[in-house]
Coordinates of C-alpha atoms in Angstrom, one line a residue:
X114 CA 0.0 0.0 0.0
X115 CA 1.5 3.2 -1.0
X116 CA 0.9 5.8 2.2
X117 CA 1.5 8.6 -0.1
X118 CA -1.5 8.3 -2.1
X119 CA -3.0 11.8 -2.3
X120 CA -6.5 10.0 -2.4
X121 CA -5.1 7.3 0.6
X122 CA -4.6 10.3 2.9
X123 CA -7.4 12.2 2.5
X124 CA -9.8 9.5 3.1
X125 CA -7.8 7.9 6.3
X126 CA -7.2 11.6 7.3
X127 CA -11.5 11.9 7.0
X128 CA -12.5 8.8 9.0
X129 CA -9.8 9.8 11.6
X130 CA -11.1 13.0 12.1
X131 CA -14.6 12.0 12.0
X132 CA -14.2 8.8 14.8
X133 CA -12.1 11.2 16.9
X134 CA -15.1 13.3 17.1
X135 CA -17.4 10.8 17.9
X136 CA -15.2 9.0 20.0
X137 CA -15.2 12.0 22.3
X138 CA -19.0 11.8 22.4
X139 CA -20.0 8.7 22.2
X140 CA -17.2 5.8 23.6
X141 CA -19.1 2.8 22.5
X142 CA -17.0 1.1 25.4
X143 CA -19.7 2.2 27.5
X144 CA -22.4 0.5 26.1
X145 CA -20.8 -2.6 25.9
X146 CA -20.1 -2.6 29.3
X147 CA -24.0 -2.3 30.0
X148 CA -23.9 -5.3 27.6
X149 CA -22.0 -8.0 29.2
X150 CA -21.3 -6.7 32.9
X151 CA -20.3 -10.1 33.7
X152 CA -16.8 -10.0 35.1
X153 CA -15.6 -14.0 33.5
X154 CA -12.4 -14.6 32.5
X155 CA -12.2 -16.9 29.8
X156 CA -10.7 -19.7 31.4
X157 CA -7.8 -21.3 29.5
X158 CA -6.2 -23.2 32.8
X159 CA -8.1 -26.6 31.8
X160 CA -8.3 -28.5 28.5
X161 CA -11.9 -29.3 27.3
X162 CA -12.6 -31.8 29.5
X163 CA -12.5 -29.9 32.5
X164 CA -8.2 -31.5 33.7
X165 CA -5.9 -28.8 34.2
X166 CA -3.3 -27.7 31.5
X167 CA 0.3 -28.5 32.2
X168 CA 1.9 -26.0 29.8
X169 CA 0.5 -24.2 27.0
X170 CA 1.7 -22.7 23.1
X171 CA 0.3 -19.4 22.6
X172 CA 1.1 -16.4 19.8
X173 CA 0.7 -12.9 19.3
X174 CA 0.9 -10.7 16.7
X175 CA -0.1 -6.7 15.8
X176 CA -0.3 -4.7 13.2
X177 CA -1.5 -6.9 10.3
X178 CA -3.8 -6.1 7.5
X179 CA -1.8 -3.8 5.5
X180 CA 0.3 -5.7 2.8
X181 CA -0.7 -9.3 1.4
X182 CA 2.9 -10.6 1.0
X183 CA 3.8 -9.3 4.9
X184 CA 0.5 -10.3 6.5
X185 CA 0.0 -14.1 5.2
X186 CA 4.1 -14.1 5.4
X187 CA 3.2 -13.7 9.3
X188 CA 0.1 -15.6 8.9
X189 CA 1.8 -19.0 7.1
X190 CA 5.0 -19.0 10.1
X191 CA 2.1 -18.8 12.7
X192 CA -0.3 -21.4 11.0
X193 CA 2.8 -24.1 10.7
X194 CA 1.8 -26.8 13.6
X195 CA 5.4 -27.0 14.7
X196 CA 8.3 -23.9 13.8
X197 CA 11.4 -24.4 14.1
X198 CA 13.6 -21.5 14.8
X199 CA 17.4 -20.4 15.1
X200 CA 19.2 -17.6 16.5
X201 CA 22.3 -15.8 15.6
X202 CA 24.3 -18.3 17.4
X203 CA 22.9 -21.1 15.0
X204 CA 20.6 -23.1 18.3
X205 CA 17.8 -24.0 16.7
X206 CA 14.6 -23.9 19.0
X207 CA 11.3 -26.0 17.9
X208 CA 8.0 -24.4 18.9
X209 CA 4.6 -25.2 18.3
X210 CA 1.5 -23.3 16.9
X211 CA -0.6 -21.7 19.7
X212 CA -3.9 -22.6 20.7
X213 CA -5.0 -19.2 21.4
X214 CA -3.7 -16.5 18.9
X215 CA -3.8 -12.4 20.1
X216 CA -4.3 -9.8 17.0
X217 CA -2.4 -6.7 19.3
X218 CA -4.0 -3.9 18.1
X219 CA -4.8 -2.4 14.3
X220 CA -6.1 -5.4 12.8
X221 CA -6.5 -3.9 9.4
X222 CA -5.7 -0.8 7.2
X223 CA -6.0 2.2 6.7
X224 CA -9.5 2.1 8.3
X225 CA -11.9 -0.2 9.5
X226 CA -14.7 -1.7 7.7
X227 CA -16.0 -5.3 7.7
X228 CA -15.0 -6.1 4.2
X229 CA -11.5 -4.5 4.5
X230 CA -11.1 -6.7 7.8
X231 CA -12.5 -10.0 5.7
X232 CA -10.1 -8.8 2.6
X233 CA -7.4 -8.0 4.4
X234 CA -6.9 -9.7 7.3
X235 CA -9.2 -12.8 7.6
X236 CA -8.9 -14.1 4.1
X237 CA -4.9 -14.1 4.5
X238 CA -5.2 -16.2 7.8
X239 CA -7.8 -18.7 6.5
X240 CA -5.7 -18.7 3.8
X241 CA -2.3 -19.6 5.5
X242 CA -3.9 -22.0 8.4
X243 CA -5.9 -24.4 5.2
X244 CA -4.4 -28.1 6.1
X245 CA -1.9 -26.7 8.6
X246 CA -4.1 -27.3 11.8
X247 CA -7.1 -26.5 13.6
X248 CA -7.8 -22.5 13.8
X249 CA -6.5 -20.9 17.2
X250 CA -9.1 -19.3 19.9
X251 CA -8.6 -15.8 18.8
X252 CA -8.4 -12.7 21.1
X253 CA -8.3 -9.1 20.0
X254 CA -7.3 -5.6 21.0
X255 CA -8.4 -3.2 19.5
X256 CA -5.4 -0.1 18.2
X257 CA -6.7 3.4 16.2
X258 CA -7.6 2.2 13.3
X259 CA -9.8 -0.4 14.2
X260 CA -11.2 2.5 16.0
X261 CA -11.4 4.8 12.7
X262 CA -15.4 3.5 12.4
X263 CA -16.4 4.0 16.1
X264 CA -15.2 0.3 16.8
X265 CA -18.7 -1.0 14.8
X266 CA -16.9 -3.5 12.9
X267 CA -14.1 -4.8 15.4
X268 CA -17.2 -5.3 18.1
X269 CA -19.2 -7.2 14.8
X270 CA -16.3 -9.5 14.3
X271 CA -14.9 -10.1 17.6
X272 CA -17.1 -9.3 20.2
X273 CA -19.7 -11.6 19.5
X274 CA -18.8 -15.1 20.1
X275 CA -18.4 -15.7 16.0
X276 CA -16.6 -18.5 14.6
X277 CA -14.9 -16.6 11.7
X278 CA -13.9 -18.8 9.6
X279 CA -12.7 -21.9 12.0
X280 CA -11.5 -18.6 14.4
X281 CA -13.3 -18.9 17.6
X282 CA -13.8 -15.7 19.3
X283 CA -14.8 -15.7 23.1
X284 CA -14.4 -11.7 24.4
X285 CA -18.1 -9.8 24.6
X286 CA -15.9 -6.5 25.1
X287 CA -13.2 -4.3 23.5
X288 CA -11.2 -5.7 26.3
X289 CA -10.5 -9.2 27.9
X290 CA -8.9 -11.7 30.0
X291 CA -7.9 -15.2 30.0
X292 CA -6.8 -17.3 32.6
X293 CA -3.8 -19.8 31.6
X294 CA -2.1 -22.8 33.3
X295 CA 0.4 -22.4 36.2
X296 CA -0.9 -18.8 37.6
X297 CA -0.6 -17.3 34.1
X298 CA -3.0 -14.5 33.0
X299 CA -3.6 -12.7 29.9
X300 CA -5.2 -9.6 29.5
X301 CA -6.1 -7.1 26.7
X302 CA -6.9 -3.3 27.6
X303 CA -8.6 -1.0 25.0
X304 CA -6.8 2.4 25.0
X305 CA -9.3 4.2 22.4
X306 CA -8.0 7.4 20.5
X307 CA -7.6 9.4 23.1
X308 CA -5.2 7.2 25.0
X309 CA -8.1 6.9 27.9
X310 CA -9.1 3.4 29.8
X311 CA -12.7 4.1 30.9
X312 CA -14.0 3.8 34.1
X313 CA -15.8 1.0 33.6
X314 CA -12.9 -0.8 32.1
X315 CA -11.1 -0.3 35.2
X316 CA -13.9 -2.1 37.4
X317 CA -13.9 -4.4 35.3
X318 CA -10.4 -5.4 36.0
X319 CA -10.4 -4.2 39.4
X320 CA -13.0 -7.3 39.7
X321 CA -11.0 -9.5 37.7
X322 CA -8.1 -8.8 40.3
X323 CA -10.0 -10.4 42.9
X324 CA -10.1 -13.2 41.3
X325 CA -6.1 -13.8 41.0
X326 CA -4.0 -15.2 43.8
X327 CA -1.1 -14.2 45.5
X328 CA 1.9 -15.3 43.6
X329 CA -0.2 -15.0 40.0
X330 CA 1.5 -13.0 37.3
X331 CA -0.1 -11.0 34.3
X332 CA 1.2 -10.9 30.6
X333 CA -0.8 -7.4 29.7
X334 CA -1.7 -6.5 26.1
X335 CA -2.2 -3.0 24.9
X336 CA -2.4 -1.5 21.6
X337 CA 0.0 1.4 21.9
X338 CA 3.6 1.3 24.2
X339 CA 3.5 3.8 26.4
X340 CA 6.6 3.4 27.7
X341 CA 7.7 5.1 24.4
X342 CA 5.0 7.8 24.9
X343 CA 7.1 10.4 25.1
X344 CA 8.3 9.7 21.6
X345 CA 5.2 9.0 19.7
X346 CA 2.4 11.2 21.4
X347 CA 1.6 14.4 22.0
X348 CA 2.1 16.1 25.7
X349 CA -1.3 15.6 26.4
X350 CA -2.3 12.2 25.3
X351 CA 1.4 11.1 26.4
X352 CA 0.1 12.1 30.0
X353 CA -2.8 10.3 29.8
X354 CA -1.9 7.0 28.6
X355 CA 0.8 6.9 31.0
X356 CA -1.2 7.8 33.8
X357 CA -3.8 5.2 33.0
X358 CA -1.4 2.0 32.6
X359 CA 0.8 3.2 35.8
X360 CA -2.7 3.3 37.4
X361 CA -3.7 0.2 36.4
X362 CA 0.2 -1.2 37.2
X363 CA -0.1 0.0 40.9
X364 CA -3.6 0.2 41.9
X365 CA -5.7 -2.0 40.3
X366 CA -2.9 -5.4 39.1
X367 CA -0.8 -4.7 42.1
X368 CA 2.9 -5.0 40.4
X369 CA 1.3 -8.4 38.8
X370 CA 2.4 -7.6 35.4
X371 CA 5.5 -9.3 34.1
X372 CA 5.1 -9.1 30.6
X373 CA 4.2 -6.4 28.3
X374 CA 3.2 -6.9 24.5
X375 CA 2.3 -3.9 22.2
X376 CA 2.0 -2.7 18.6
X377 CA 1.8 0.3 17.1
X378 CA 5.4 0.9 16.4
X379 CA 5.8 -1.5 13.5
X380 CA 9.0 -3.2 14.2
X381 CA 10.5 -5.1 17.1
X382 CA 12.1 -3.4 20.4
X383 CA 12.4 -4.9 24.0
X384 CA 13.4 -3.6 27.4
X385 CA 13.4 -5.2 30.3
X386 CA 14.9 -4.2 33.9
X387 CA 16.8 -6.4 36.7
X388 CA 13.5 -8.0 38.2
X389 CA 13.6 -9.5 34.9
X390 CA 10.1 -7.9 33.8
X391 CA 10.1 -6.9 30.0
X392 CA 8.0 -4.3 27.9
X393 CA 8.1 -5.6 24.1
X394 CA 6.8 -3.8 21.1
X395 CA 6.3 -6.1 18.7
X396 CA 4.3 -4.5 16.0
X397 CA 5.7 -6.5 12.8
X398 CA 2.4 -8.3 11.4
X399 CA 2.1 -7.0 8.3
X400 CA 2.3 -3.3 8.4
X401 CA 4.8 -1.4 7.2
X402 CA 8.0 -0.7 8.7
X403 CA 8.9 1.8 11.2
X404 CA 12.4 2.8 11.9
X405 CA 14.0 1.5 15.0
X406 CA 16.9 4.6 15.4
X407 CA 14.4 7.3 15.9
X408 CA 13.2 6.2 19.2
X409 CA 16.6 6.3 21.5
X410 CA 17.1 2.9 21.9
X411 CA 19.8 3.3 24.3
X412 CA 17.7 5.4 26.4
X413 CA 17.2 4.1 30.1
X414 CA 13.1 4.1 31.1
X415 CA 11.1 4.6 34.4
X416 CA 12.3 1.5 37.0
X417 CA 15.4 1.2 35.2
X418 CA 14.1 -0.6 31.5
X419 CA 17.0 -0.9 29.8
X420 CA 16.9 -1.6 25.5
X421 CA 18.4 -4.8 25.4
X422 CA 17.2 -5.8 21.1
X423 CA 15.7 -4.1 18.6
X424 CA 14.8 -5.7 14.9
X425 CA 16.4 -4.1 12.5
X426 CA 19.0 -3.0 14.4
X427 CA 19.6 1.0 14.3
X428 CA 22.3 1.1 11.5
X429 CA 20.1 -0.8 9.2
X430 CA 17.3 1.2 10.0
X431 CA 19.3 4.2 9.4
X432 CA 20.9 2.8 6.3
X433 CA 16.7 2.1 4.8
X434 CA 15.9 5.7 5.4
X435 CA 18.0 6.3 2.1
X436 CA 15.3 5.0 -0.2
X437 CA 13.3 8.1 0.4
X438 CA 15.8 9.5 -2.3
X439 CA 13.7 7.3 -4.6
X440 CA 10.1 8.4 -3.9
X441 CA 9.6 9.5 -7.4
X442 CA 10.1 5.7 -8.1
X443 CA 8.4 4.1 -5.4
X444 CA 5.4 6.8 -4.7
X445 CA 4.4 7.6 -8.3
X446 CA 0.5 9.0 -7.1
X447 CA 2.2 11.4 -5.2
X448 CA 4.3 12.0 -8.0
X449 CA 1.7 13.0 -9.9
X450 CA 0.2 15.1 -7.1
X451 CA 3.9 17.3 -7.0
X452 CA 3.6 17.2 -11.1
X453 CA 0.4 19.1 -10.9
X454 CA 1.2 21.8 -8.6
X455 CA 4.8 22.5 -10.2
X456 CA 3.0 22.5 -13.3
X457 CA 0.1 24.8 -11.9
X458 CA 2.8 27.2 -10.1
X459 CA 4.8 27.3 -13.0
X460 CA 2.5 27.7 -15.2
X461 CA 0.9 30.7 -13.3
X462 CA 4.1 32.8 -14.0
X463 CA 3.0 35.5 -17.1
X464 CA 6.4 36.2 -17.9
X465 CA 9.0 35.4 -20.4
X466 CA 12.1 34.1 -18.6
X467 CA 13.6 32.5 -21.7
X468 CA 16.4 35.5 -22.7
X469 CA 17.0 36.4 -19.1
X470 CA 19.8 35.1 -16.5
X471 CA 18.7 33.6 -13.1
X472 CA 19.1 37.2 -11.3
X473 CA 16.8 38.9 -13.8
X474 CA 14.6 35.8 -13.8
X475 CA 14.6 36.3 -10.3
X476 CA 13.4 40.3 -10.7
X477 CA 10.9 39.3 -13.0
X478 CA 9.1 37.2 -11.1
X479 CA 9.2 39.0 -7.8
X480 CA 7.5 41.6 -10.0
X481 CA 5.1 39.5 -11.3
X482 CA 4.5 38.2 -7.5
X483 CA 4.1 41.9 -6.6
X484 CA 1.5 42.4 -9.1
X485 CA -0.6 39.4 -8.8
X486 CA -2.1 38.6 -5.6
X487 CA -3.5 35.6 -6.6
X488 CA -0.3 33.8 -6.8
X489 CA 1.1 35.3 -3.7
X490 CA -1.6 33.5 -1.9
X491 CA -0.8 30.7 -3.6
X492 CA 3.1 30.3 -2.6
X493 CA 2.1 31.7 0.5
X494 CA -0.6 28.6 0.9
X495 CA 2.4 26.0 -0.2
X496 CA 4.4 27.7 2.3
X497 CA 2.3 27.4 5.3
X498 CA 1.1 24.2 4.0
X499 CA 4.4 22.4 4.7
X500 CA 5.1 24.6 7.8
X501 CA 1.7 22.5 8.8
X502 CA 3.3 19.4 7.5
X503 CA 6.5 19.9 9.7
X504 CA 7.0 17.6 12.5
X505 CA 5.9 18.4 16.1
X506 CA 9.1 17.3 17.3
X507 CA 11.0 20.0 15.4
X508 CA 9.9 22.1 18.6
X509 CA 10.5 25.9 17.9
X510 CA 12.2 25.1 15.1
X511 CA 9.0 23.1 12.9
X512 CA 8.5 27.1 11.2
X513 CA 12.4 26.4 9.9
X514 CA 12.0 23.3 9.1
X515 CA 8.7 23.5 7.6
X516 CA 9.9 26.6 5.7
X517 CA 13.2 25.7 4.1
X518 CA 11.3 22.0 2.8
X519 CA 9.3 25.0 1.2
X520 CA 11.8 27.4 -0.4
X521 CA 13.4 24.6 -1.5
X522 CA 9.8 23.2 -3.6
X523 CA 10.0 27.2 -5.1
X524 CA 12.9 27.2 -5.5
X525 CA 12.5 24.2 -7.8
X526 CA 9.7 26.0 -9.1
X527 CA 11.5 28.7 -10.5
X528 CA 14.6 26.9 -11.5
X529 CA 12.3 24.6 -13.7
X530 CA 11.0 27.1 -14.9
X531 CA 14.1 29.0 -16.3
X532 CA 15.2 26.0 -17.7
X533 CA 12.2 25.2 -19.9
X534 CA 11.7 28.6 -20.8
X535 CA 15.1 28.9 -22.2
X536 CA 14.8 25.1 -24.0
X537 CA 11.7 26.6 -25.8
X538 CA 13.2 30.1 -26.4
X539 CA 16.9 30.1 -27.1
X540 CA 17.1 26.1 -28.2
X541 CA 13.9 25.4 -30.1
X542 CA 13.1 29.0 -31.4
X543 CA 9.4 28.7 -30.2
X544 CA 7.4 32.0 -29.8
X545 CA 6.3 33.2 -26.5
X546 CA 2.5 32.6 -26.0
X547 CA 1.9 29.9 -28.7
X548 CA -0.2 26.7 -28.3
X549 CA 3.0 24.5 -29.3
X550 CA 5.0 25.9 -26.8
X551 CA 3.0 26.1 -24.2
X552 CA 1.7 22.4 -24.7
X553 CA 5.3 21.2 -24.6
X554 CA 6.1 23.6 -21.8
X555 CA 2.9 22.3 -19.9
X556 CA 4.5 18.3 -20.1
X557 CA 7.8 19.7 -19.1
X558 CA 6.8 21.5 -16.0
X559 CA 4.6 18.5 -15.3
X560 CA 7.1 15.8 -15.7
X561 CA 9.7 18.2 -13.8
X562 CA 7.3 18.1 -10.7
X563 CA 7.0 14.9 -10.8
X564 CA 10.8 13.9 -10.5
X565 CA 11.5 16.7 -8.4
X566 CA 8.8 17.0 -5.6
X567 CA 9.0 13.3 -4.1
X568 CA 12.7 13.6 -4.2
X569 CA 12.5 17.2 -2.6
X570 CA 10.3 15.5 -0.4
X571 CA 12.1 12.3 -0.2
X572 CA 15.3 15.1 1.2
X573 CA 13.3 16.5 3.7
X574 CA 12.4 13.2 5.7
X575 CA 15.9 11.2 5.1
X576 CA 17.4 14.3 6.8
X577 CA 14.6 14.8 9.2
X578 CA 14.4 11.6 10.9
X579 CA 18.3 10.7 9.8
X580 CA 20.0 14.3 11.5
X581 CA 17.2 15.7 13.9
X582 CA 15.0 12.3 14.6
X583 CA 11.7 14.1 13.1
X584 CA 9.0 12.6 10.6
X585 CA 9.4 8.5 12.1
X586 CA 6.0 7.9 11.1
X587 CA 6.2 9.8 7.6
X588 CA 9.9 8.7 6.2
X589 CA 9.0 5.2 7.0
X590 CA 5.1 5.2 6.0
X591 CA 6.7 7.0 2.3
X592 CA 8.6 3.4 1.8
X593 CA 6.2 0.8 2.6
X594 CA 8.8 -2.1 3.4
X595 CA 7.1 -4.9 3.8
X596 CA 10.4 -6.5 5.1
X597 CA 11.7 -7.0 8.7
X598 CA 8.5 -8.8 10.0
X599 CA 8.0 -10.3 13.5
X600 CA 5.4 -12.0 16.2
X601 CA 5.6 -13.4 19.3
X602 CA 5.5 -16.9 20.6
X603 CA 5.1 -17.8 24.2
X604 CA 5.0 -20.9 26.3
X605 CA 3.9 -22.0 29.1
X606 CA 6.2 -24.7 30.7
X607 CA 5.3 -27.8 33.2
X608 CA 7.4 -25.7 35.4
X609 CA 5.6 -22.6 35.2
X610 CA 8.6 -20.5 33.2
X611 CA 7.1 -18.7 30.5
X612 CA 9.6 -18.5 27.6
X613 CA 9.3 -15.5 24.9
X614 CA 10.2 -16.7 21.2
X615 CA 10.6 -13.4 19.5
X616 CA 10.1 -14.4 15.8
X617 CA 11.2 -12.6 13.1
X618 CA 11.4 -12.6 8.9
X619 CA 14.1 -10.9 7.6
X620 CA 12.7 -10.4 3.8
X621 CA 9.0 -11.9 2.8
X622 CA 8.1 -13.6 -0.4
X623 CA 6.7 -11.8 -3.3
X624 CA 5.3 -14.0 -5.6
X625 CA 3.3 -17.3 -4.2
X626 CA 1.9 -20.1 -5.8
X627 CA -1.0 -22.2 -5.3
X628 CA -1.1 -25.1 -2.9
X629 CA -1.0 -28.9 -4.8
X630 CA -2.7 -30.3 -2.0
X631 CA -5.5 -30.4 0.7
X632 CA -2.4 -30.5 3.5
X633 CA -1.1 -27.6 2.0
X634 CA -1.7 -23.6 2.8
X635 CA -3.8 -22.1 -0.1
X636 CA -0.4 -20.7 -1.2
X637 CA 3.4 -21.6 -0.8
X638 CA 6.0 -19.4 -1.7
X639 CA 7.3 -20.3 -5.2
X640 CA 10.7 -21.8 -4.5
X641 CA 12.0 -19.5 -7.6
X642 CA 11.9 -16.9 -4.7
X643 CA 15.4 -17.5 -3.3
X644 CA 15.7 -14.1 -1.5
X645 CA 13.3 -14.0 0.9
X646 CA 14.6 -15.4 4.2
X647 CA 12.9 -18.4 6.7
X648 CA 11.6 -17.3 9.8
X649 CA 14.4 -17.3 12.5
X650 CA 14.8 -15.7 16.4
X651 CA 15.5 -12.0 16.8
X652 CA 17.2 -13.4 19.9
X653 CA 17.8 -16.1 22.5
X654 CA 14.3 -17.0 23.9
X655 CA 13.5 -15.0 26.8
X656 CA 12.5 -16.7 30.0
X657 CA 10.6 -15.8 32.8

């Protein structure tokens, strides 16, 4: 999916706006709570029969539903009915499928809708899971873009006891909790837009406390890391998303949690502190990819978290933000979106430049700017446009930022202009004002724009995010690499450790071909493919 896409944006840009309103309103968290007020965790402690687990094989994964190749690339490692894995060291670990499977948050993209979550997510899984083995019990937290239609079709799909497809689904709310074997728990909280847990929410697990014993321990799902808060939000959602989970942490779990899991960064990053508890973002299900050296990895966190991995690592993170040179290439709509306006802004210019150096060229226009108001409000439009494009975390400095990217689209404005006015004036002999010319002039200035604002553009963020850590979310979103993918598979042991298999895939397949058989996934990977790479550890399992 190409996140430039003039039409892309405005449309998610839209239904953001629009469920942000409403959410403020009207939290449909409320009215499911008056739906289901039973306070049951679904109870995952004892097989069918009613005999107690011994151990258990469980997965999780976030951020899924963008990409086909990424998403059923996550889809077919999680479906196999046993994985095995190696790390850098060349162990190799076997694991099993899980038995219950957690979507983490932004279960499909850009925005929710029940045939967007049946195209894009759904339809890969069934796909990937055909003949592999029985679907998982499936458990689902909800991130902002599943919130993007006022949570209607995440509460349709999942909150309703459905069997989607072989999927069983068990939670009646946005949020939920599952007991496991050996004093486990598991337990999904719904953050909503505005980074708020409602009150009813927290009853709901201030009951479910209750219902935990002494030495119990809590592996605590949320959609958005707010341990990097102060990174990704702004002041005042930052304040209250941390203030919610510490709330939750101390008051209502009582230091229970040993184990978080979140998405919304779309790579792979783990701290953890000397107690041995961890917080893991592990946001690699099929979105794109989201730089890792923009987020001060080696920054120490509240109780002493220290980074211990991140997937990619910094330097290759820092090495991908290069391709934005190549947006022109990789981003054509947009392209065509910086085609128009050169072509519109160049176009708008009533003066011959074709016989004249760049310092009179520069005269000319500055008088033709003096007498034309319309196209000063134009430049000054573009201007302030990308001033409102710079990144919050420019701080004093996002009217410089956002002002140079600017200048420097005019100034490839005018340049272009120059050059094609001289072509058709001094090289080609055309007359000034004549349908020939400006036809041809018309194509250049268009084709101009189109080379030169994605790489202008493509400039801006490599150096933003690359020099002053701005524009994460932007120079990363521009690229679309479906690469560097990753989930998380847990098990319970007979002992009661819980080991962490952080899973990841360095490069997916592209092409795919049909399975031969019943036993087989409705598509393999066509073994021409010879560059993508098998799933393998991001590091040594972790255990608890």
């Amino acid at each position: 999916m190409s996140w430039l896409d003039p039409l892309l944006l405005a449309k998610t840009g839209l239904r953001a706006s629009i469920s942000a309103t409403i959410g403020k309103q009207a939290d449909r968290r409320l009215l499911d709570a008056l739906a289901a007020p039973e306070v049951k965790p679904y109870d995952f402690s004892v097989d069918a029969t009613g005999n107690p687990r011994e151990e258990l094989w469980f997965d999780y994964v976030s951020d899924l539903g963008d990409g086909w190749d990424s998403t059923y690339a996550v889809a077919q490692a999680v479906s196999h009915p046993t994985l095995a894995v190696r790390d850098d060291s060349g162990a190799t670990y076997e694991t099993r499928g899980g038995e219950l499977l957690v979507f983490g948050g932004d279960e499909v993209y850009p925005a929710a809708s029940v045939a967007e979550y049946v195209e894009r997510t759904l339809q890969p899984w069934v796909c990937a899971i055909r003949g592999q083995r029985r679907p998982p019990h499936l458990f689902a937290v909800p991130g902002n873009h599943d919130w993007y239609d006022g949570l209607v079709s995440f509460m349709r799909l999942f909150c309703q006891g459905r069997t989607l497809d072989g999927f069983k689904t068990h939670q009646r709310r946005s949020y939920f909790s599952v007991k496991l074997p050996q004093g486990w728990w598991l337990l999904g909280v719904d953050m909503q837009l505005e980074s708020d847990i409602d009150r009813p929410q927290v009853s709901y697990f201030e009951e479910l406390a209750k219902q935990m014993r002494e030495g119990d321990r809590i592996i605590l799902c949320l959609a958005e890391p707010a341990w990097l808060a102060a990174q990704t939000h702004s002041q005042e959602s930052r304040f209250r998303l941390e203030n919610n989970l510490r709330y939750l942490e101390e008051h209502v779990l009582g230091k229970k949690v040993s184990v978080f899991l979140a998405g919304d960064i779309h790579h792979y990053q783990r701290h953890a502190n000397a107690e041995g508890r961890q917080k893991i973002v592990a946001g690699g299900g099929g979105a794109f990819l989201h730089p890792t050296h923009a987020y001060r990895t080696e920054a120490t966190l509240r109780e002493g978290f220290t980074p211990r991995k991140s997937f990619p690592s910094p330097q290759e993170s820092r090495r991908l933000c290069w391709r934005n040179l190549g947006l022109a290439a990789t981003s054509p709509r947009f392209g065509l979106l910086t085609g128009l306006l050169y072509l519109l802004l160049a176009w708008a210019l009533p003066v011959n430049l074709g016989d004249a150096n760049v310092p009179q060229s520069l005269g000319l226009v500055g008088l033709t700017l003096l007498s034309s108001p319309g196209l000063v409000l134009i430049t000054v439009l573009a201007l302030l446009g990308l001033i409102g494009f710079a990144d919050k975390s420019f701080g004093r400095w996002r009217w410089a930022a956002g002002g140079l990217h600017g200048l420097a689209h005019l100034a490839a404005v005018f340049l272009l202009a120059v050059g094609v006015a001289h072509l058709m004036g001094s090289v080609l002999h055309l007359p000034f004002r004549s349908p020939g010319r400006d036809l041809l002039s018309a194509g250049l200035f268009f084709v101009g724009g189109f080379l030169a604002g994605p790489t202008l553009m493509g400039l801006y963020l490599l150096l933003s995010l690359n020099v002053f850590g701005a524009h994460a979310n932007e120079a990363f979103s521009s690229l679309a690499i479906p690469d560097w993918k990753n989930f998380i598979r847990l098990h319970i042991g007979k002992n009661g450790e819980l080991s962490i298999f952080p899973v990841g895939i360095r490069r997916v397949p592209r092409a795919w071909k049909p399975g031969e058989t019943a036993r087989e996934p409705a598509w393999i990977a066509d073994p021409q493919e010879r560059r993508a790479t098998p799933p393998a550890l991001i590091e040594p399992p972790i255990v608890l």
